[in-house]
Coordinates of C-alpha atoms in Angstrom, one line a residue:
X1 CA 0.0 0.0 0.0
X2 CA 1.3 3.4 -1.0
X3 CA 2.4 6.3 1.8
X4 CA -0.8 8.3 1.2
X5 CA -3.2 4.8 0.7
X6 CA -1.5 4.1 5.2
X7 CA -1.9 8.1 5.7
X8 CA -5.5 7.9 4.7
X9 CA -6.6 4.6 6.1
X10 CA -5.3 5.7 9.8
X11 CA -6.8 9.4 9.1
X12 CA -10.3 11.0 10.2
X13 CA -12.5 11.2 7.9
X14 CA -11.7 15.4 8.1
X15 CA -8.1 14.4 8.3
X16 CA -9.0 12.7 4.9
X17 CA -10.6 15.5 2.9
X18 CA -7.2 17.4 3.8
X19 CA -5.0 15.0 2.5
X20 CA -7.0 14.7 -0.6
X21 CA -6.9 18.6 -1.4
X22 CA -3.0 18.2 -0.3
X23 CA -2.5 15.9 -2.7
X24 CA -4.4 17.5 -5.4
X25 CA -2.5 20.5 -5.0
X26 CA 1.0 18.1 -5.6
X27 CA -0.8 17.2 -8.7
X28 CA -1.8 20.4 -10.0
X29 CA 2.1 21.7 -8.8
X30 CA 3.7 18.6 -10.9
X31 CA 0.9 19.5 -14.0
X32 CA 2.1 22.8 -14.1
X33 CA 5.8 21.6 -14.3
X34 CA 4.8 19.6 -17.3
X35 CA 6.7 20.0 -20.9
X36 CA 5.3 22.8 -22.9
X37 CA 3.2 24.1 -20.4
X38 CA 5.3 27.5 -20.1
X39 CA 6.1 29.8 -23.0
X40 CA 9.2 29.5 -24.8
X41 CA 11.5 31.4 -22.8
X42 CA 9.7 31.6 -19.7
X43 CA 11.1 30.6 -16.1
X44 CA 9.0 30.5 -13.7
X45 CA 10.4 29.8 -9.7
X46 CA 9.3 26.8 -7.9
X47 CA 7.2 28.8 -5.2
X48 CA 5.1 31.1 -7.6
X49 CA 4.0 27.7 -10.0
X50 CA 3.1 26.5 -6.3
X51 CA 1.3 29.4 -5.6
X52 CA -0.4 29.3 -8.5
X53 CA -1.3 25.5 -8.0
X54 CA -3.1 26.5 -4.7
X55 CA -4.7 29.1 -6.0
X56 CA -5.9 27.1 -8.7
X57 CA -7.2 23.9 -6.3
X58 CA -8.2 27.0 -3.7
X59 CA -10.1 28.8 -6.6
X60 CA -8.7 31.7 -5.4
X61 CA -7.1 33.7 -8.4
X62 CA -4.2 35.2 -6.7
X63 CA -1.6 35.0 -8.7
X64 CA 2.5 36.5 -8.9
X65 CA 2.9 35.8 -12.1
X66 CA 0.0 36.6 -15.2
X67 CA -1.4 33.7 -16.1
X68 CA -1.5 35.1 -20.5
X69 CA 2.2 35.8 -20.2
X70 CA 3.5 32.8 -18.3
X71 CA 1.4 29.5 -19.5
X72 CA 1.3 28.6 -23.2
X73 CA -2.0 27.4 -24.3
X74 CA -1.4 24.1 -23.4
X75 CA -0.8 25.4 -20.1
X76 CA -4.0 27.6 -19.8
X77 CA -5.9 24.6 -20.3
X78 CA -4.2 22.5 -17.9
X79 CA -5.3 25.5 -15.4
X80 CA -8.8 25.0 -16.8
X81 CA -8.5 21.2 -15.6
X82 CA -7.4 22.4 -12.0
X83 CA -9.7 24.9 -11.5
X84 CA -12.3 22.3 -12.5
X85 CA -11.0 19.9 -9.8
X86 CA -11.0 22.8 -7.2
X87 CA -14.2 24.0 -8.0
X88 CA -16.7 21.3 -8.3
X89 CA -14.2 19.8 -5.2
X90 CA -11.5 17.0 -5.0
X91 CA -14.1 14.3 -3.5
X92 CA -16.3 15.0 -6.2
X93 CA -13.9 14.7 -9.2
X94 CA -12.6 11.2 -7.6
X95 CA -16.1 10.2 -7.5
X96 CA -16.3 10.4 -10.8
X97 CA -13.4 9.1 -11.8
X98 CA -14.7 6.1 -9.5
X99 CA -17.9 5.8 -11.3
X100 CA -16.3 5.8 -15.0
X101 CA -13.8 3.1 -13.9
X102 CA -16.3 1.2 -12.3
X103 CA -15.3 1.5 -9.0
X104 CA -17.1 0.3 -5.4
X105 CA -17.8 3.1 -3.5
X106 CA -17.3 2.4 0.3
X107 CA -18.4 4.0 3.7
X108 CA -15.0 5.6 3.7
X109 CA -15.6 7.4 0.6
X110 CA -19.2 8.1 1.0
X111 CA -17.6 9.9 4.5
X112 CA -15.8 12.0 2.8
X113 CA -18.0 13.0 0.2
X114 CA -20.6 13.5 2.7
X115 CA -17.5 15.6 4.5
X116 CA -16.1 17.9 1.2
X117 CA -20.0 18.6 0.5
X118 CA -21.4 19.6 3.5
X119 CA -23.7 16.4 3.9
X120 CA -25.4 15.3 7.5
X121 CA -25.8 11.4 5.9
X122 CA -24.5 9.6 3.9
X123 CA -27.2 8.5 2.0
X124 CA -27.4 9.7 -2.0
X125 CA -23.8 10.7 -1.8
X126 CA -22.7 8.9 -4.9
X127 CA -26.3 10.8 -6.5
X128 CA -25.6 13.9 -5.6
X129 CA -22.1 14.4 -6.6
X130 CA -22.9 13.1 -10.2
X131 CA -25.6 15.8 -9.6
X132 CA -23.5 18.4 -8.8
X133 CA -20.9 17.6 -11.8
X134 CA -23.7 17.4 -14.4
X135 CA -24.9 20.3 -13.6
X136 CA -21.8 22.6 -13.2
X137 CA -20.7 21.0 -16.6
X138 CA -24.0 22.1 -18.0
X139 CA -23.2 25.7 -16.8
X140 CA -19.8 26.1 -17.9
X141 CA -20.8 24.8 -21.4
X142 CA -23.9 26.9 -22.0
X143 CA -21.8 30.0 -20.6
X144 CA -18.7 29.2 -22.8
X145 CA -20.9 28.7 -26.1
X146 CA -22.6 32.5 -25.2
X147 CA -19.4 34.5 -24.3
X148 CA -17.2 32.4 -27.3
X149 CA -20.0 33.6 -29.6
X150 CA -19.8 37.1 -28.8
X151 CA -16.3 37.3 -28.3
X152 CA -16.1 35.7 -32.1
X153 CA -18.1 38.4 -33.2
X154 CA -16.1 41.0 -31.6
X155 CA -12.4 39.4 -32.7
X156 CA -12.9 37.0 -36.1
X157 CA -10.2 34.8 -34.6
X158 CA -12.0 31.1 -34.2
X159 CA -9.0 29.7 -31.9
X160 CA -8.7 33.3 -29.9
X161 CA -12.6 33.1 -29.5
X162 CA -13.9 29.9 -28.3
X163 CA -10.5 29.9 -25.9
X164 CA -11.8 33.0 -24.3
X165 CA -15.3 31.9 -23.9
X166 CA -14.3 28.6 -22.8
X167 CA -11.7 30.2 -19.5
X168 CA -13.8 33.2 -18.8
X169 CA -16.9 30.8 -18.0
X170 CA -15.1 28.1 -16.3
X171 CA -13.2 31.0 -14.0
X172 CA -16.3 32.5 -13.5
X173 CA -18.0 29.9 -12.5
X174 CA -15.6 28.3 -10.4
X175 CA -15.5 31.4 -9.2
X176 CA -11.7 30.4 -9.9
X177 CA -11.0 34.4 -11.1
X178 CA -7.9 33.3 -13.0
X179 CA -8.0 34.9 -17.1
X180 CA -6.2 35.0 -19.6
X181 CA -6.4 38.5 -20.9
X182 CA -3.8 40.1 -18.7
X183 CA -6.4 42.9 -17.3
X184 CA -9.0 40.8 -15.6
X185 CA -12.4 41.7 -17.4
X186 CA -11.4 45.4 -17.2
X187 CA -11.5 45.2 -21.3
X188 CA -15.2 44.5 -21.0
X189 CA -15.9 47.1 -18.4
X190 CA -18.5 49.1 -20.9
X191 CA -19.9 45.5 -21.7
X192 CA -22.8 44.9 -20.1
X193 CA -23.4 41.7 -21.8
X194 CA -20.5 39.9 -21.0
X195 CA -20.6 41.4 -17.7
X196 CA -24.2 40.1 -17.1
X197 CA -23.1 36.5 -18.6
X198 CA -20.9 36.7 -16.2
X199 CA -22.1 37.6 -13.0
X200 CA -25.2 35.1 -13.5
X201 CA -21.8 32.1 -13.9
X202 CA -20.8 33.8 -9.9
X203 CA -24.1 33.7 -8.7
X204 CA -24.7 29.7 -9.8
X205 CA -20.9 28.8 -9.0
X206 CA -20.9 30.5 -5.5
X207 CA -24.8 30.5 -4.2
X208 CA -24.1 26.3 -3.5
X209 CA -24.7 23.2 -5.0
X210 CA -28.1 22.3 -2.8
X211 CA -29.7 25.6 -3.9
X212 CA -29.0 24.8 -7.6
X213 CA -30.2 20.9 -7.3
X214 CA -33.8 22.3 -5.5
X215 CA -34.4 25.1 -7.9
X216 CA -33.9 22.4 -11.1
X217 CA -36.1 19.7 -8.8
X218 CA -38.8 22.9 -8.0
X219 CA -38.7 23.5 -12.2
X220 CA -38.4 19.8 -13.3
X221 CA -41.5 19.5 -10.6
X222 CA -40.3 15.9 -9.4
X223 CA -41.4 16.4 -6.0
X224 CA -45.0 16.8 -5.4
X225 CA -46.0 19.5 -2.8
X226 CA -42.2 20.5 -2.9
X227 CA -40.9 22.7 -0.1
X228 CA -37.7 24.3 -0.4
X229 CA -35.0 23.7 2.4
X230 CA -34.2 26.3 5.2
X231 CA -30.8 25.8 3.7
X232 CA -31.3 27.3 0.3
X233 CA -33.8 29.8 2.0
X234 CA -31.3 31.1 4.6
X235 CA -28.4 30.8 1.6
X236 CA -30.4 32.4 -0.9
X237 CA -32.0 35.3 1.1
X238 CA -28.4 36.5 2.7
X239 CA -26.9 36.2 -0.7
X240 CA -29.2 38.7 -2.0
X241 CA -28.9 40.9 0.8
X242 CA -25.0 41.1 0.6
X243 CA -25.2 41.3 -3.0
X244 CA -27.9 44.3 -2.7
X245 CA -25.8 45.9 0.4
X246 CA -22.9 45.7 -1.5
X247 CA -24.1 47.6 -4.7
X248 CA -25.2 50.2 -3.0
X249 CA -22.3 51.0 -0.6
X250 CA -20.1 50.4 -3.7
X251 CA -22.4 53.1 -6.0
X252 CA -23.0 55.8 -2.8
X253 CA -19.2 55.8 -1.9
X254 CA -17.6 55.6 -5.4
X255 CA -20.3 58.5 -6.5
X256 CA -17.8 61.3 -6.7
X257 CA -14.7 59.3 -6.3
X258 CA -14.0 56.4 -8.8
X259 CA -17.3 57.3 -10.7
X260 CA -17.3 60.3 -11.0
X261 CA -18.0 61.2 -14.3
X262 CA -19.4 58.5 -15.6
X263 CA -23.2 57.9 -16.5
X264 CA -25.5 56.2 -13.8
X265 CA -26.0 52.8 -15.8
X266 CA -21.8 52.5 -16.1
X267 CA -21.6 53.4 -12.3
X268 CA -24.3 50.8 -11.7
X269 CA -22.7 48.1 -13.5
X270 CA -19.5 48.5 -12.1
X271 CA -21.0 48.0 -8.5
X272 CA -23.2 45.6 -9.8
X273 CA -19.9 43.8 -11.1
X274 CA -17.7 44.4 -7.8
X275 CA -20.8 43.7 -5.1
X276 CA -21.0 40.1 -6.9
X277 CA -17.2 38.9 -7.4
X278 CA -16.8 39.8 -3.7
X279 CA -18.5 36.0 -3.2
X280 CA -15.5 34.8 -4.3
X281 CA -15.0 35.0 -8.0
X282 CA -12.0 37.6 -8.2
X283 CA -13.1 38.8 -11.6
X284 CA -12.8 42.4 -11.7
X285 CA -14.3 45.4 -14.3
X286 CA -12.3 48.3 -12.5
X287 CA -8.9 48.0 -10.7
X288 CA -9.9 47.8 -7.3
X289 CA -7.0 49.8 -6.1
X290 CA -8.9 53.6 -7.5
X291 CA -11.3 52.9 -4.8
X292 CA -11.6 54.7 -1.9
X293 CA -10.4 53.1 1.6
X294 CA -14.1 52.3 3.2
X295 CA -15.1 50.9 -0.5
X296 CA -12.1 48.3 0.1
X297 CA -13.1 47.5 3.6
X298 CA -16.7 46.8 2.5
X299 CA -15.2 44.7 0.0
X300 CA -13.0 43.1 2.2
X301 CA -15.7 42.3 4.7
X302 CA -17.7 41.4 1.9
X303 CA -14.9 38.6 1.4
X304 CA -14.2 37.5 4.7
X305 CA -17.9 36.3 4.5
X306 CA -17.7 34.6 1.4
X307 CA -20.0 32.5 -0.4
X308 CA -22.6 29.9 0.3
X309 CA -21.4 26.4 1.8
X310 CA -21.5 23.7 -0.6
X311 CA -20.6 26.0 -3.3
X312 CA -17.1 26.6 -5.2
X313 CA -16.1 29.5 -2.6
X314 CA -14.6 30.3 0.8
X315 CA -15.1 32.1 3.6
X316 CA -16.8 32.0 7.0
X317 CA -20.0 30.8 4.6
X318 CA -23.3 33.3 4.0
X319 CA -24.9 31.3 6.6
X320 CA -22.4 31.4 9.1
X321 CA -22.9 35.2 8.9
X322 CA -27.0 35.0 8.9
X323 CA -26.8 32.7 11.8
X324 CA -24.7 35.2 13.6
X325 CA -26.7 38.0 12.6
X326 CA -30.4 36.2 13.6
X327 CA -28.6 35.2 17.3
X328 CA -27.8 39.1 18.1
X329 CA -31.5 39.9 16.8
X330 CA -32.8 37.0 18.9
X331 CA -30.7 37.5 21.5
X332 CA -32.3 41.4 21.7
X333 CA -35.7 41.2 20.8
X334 CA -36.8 37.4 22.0
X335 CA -37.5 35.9 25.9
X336 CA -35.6 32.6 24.7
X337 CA -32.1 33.6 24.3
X338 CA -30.5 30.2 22.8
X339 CA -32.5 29.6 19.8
X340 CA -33.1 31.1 16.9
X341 CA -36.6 31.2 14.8
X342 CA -36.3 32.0 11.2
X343 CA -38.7 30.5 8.3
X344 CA -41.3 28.7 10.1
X345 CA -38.6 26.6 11.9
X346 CA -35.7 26.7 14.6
X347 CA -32.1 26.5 13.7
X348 CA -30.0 23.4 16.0
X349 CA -27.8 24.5 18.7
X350 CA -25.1 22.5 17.4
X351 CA -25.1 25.5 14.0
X352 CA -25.2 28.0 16.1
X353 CA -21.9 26.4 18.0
X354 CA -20.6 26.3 14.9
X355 CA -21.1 29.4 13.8
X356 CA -19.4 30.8 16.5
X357 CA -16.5 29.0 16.7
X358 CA -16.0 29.3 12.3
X359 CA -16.0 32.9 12.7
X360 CA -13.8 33.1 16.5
X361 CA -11.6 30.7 14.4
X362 CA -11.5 32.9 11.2
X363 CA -11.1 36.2 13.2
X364 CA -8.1 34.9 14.8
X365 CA -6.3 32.6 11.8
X366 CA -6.6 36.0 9.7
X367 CA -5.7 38.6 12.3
X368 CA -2.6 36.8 13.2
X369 CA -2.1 36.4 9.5
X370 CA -1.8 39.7 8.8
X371 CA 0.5 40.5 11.9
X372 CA 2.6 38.2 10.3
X373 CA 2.5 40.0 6.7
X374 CA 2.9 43.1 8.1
X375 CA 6.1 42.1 9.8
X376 CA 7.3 40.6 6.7
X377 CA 6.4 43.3 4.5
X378 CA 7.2 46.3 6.9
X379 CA 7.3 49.7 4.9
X380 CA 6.6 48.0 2.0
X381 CA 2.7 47.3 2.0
X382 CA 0.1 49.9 3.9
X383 CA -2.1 47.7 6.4
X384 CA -5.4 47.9 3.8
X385 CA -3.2 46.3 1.4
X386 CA -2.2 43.2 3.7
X387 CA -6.0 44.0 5.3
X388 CA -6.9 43.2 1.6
X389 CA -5.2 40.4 0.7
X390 CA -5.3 38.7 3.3
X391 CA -9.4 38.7 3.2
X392 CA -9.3 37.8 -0.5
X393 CA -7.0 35.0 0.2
X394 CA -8.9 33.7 2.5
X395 CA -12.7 34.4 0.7
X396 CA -10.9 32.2 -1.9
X397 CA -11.8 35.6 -3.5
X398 CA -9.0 36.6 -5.6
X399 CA -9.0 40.5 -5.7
X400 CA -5.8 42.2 -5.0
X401 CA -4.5 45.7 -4.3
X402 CA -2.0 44.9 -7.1
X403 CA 0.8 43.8 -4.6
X404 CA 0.4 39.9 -5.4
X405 CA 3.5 39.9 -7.7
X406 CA 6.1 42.2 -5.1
X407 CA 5.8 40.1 -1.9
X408 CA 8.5 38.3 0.1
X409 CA 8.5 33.9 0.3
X410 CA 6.9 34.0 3.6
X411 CA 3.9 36.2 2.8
X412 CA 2.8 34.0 0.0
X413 CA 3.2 31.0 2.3
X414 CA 0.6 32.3 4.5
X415 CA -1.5 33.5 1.8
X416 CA -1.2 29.9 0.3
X417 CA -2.2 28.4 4.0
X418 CA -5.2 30.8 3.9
X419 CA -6.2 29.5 0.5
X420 CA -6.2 26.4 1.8
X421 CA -8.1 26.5 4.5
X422 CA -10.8 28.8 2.4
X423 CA -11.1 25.7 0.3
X424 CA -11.0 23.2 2.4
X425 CA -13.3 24.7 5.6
X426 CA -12.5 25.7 8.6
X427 CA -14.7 22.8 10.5
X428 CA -12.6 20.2 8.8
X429 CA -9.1 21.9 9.1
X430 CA -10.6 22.4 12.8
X431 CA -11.0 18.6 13.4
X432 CA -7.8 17.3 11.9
X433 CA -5.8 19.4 14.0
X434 CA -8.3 18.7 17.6
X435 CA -9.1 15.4 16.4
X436 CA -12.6 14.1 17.1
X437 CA -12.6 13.3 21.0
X438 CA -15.7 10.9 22.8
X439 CA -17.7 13.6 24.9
X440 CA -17.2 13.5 28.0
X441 CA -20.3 11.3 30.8
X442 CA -19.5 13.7 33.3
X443 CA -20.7 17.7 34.2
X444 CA -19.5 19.8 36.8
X445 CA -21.5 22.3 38.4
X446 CA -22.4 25.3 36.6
X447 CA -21.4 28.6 38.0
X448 CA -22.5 32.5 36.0
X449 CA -19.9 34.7 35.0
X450 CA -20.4 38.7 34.4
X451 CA -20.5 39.4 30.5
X452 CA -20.1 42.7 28.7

C-alpha cells in the first residue's frame, strides 16, 4: 500500500478531505511543471508555480505571475482542468473518476463525500455528486458557447474566440478568477453583456450546489408539494442581501470618487460587477485599487464572508454570517435567548456552535495572518493592502490591491495556507488538527460569570 493509501486509512474522515486537497494541489504543482506548459522562454520559480497551483485547487485567483504571459496554451488549459478539480471539489472529481472506472464506493468514501459537501448522511452521496458535476458541466458549457460567440463576433479569430469563452466561463463559474487577458475583465468594463453572462456564472458557481439541485427539482416539478429547504432559503436570502448591500455602498461611496464622471448605468454596472465577485469569483471590471479606503473595507468584509457552503467558494460561509446575525437579533428582541426562529422553523444549537466558533476561528487565523505579513512586509505594504489580501486569500476571492506579484517567500506562504483552509473549511481543518474526542459522561457544576 502506498504512503498516502496508510496516511488515509489511519486518518479521520476530516483528516481525509485534507490529505486529498494536499494531494491534489501536488498534482496540480507537478501539471504545471509539465513540458510545454510555459512559454518558450519563460522561467517560472518553484514557489510562484506552487502558488499558482493553490490558487488554482483553492479557486482563489491570486496570482504573482499573469497567467497570459507565463502559461502557453497548453498550459491555460491545464489550469482550466485544476480549476475544475478545485471548483466542483476533489471528493467530487474522484467520484467520478470512480464511477467511469467502475469502482465500489465504500463507507469511507461516502464519509468523505458526505465531508467535502457539507452532507449530515451519507445516504445519496454517490447521486448527488454526479448531480452536482452534471450540472456545473452544463453551466460552464452553455456559458462558454454565449461569451465564445460574442467574443467571435467581436475578434474574427475562431482559436482566440472559443478559448476566451471557454476560460472566462469556467473562472467564472468556479469562481476560480484566473483569465487570460492580462487585465482581468477590465477590457469589457463598458460591456454589459459579458458582464451580465458573467455575474449570473458567480451567482450559480458561489450561491451552493443544494440551492442549484432544489431550484432544477422545484422546475423539473419531481417532487410533489415540494418545499424548499431552510438551507437554500437562509443561503439564498443572505446572498441577495449582501449582493444588494454591497451595490449600494459600492455606487453611494464611489459617486464622486471612482465614478465620478461616468453615467449612472456605467456606475451601476460597475457596483453591480464588484458587489457580486466579492462571493468569491476575483473577476474584476475596474482596478480595485482607485477605490476609496471604506469601499475596500466593504469589499473586504464582503470577502471574509464569502459564499454559500457547498458552493465553489470560501469564507466564513453566508450562513455562518446569517446565523450570527439572527442570534444578536434573537438574542435582543426574543425571551428565549438560545434559539433562533427564522422560516417557520428553529435552527439546531449545534449551527449555532458552529457558527461561532468558524467565525472566533476565522477572526483569529486572519488577524494573526496579517500580523505576520505586516512584519514581513514592513514599509513595503500599507495595512489595507495586507487588510486586503489577506481577506481575499482567505474568501478564496481573488481580488488584489496589485501587490500579489512584489511580496517576500513567507507572505505568499501564509497566503497559500489561507487559500487552503478557504477551500477546504475551517470545520474540517478544525477537526484534523483537535481530532474528534468521545464527549465527555460527566458535568460539573455550573457557575455564572459577568459578560459585557
Amino acid at each position: 500500500m502506498s504512503i498516502f493509501g496508510q496516511l488515509l486509512k489511519r486518518s479521520s474522515p476530516q483528516q481525509g478531505i485534507v490529505l486529498y486537497y494536499l494531494a491534489a494541489i501536488i498534482v496540480a504543482f507537478l501539471l504545471l511543471n509539465l513540458p510545454y506548459v510555459h512559454k518558450s522562454g519563460v522561467d517560472v520559480n518553484p514557489i510562484d508555480t506552487l502558488f499558482v497551483a493553490v490558487s488554482g485547487i483553492s479557486v482563489t485567483g491570486l496570482t504573482p505571475i499573469s497567467i497570459v504571459d507565463t502559461y502557453s496554451t497548453f498550459g491555460q488549459i491545464i489550469i482550466l482542468v485544476i480549476l475544475n478539480i478545485g471548483g466542483i471539489g476533489v471528493m467530487a472529481i474522484g467520484t467520478l473518476l470512480w464511477v467511469v472506472l467502475g469502482k465500489h464506493i465504500g463507507i469511507r468514501e461516502r464519509q468523505l463525500i458526505m465531508l467535502d459537501n457539507n452532507k449530515d448522511t451519507m445516504s445519496g452521496t454517490v447521486k448527488l455528486i454526479l448531480e452536482i458535476v452534471r450540472t456545473i458541466i452544463v453551466i460552464e458549457f452553455i456559458g462558454a458557447i454565449l461569451l465564445a460567440f460574442y467574443f467571435y463576433r467581436d475578434n474574427p479569430d475562431l482559436k482566440y474566440a472559443i478559448m476566451q469563452g471557454i476560460f472566462v466561463s469556467i473562472s467564472a463559474t468556479t469562481n476560480g478568477g484566473l483569465d487570460i487577458t492580462g487585465d482581468s475583465l477590465v477590457p469589457y468594463a463598458k460591456d454589459y453583456f459579458v458582464q451580465t453572462i458573467v455575474m449570473f456564472l458567480i451567482v450559480l458557481g458561489s450561491i451552493g450546489f443544494p440551492v442549484l439541485l432544489e431550484v432544477k427539482a422545484y422546475i423539473k416539478n419531481r417532487v410533489t408539494n415540494f418545499r424548499f429547504s431552510l438551507f437554500t432559503k437562509i443561503t439564498t436570502s443572505t446572498y441577495l442581501f449582501l449582493f444588494v448591500f454591497g451595490v449600494i455602498i459600492i455606487f453611494l461611496l464611489e459617486h464622486n470618487h471612482a465614478f465620478k464622471g461616468m453615467s449612472w448605468h456605467q456606475s451601476l454596472f460597475y457596483s453591480l460587477f464588484q458587489s457580486a465577485t466579492t462571493r468569491s469569483a476575483g473577476l474584476q471590471t475596474i482596478d480595485v485599487s482607485q477605490f476609496s479606503d471604506p469601499t475596500n473595507i466593504i469589499m473586504s468584509l464582503l470577502m471574509f464572508i464569502g459564499s454559500s457552503p457547498s458552493s465553489v467558494g470560501g469564507g466564513i460561509r453566508t450562513t455562518t454570517f446569517a446565523i450570527l446575525i439572527l442570534f444578536v437579533i434573537n438574542f435582543s428582541n426574543s425571551a428565549d435567548k438560545t434559539s433562533i426562529k427564522v422560516f417557520n422553523r428553529e435552527i439546531h444549537i449545534m449551527d449555532i456552535q458552529r457558527s461561532f466558533m468558524v467565525f472566533t476561528m476565522a477572526s483569529i487565523l486572519t488577524f494573526t495572518s496579517m500580523i505576520i505579513i505586516s512584519a514581513a512586509e514592513q514599509g513595503k505594504l500599507t495595512f489595507l493592502q495586507v487588510f486586503f489580501e489577506v481577506m481575499s486569500a482567505f474568501g478564496t476571492c481573488g481580488l488584489t490591491l496589485g501587490v500579489t506579484d512584489d511580496i517576500s517567500n513567507l507572505t505568499k506562504i501564509i497566503l497559500m495556507i489561507l487559500m487552503f483552509i478557504g477551500r477546504v473549511g475551517l470545520i474540517s481543518f478544525i477537526i484534523m488538527i483537535g481530532g474528534r474526542k468521545e464527549p465527555k459522561k460527566y458535568h460539573y457544576p455550573k457557575e455564572r460569570i459577568q459578560i459585557g
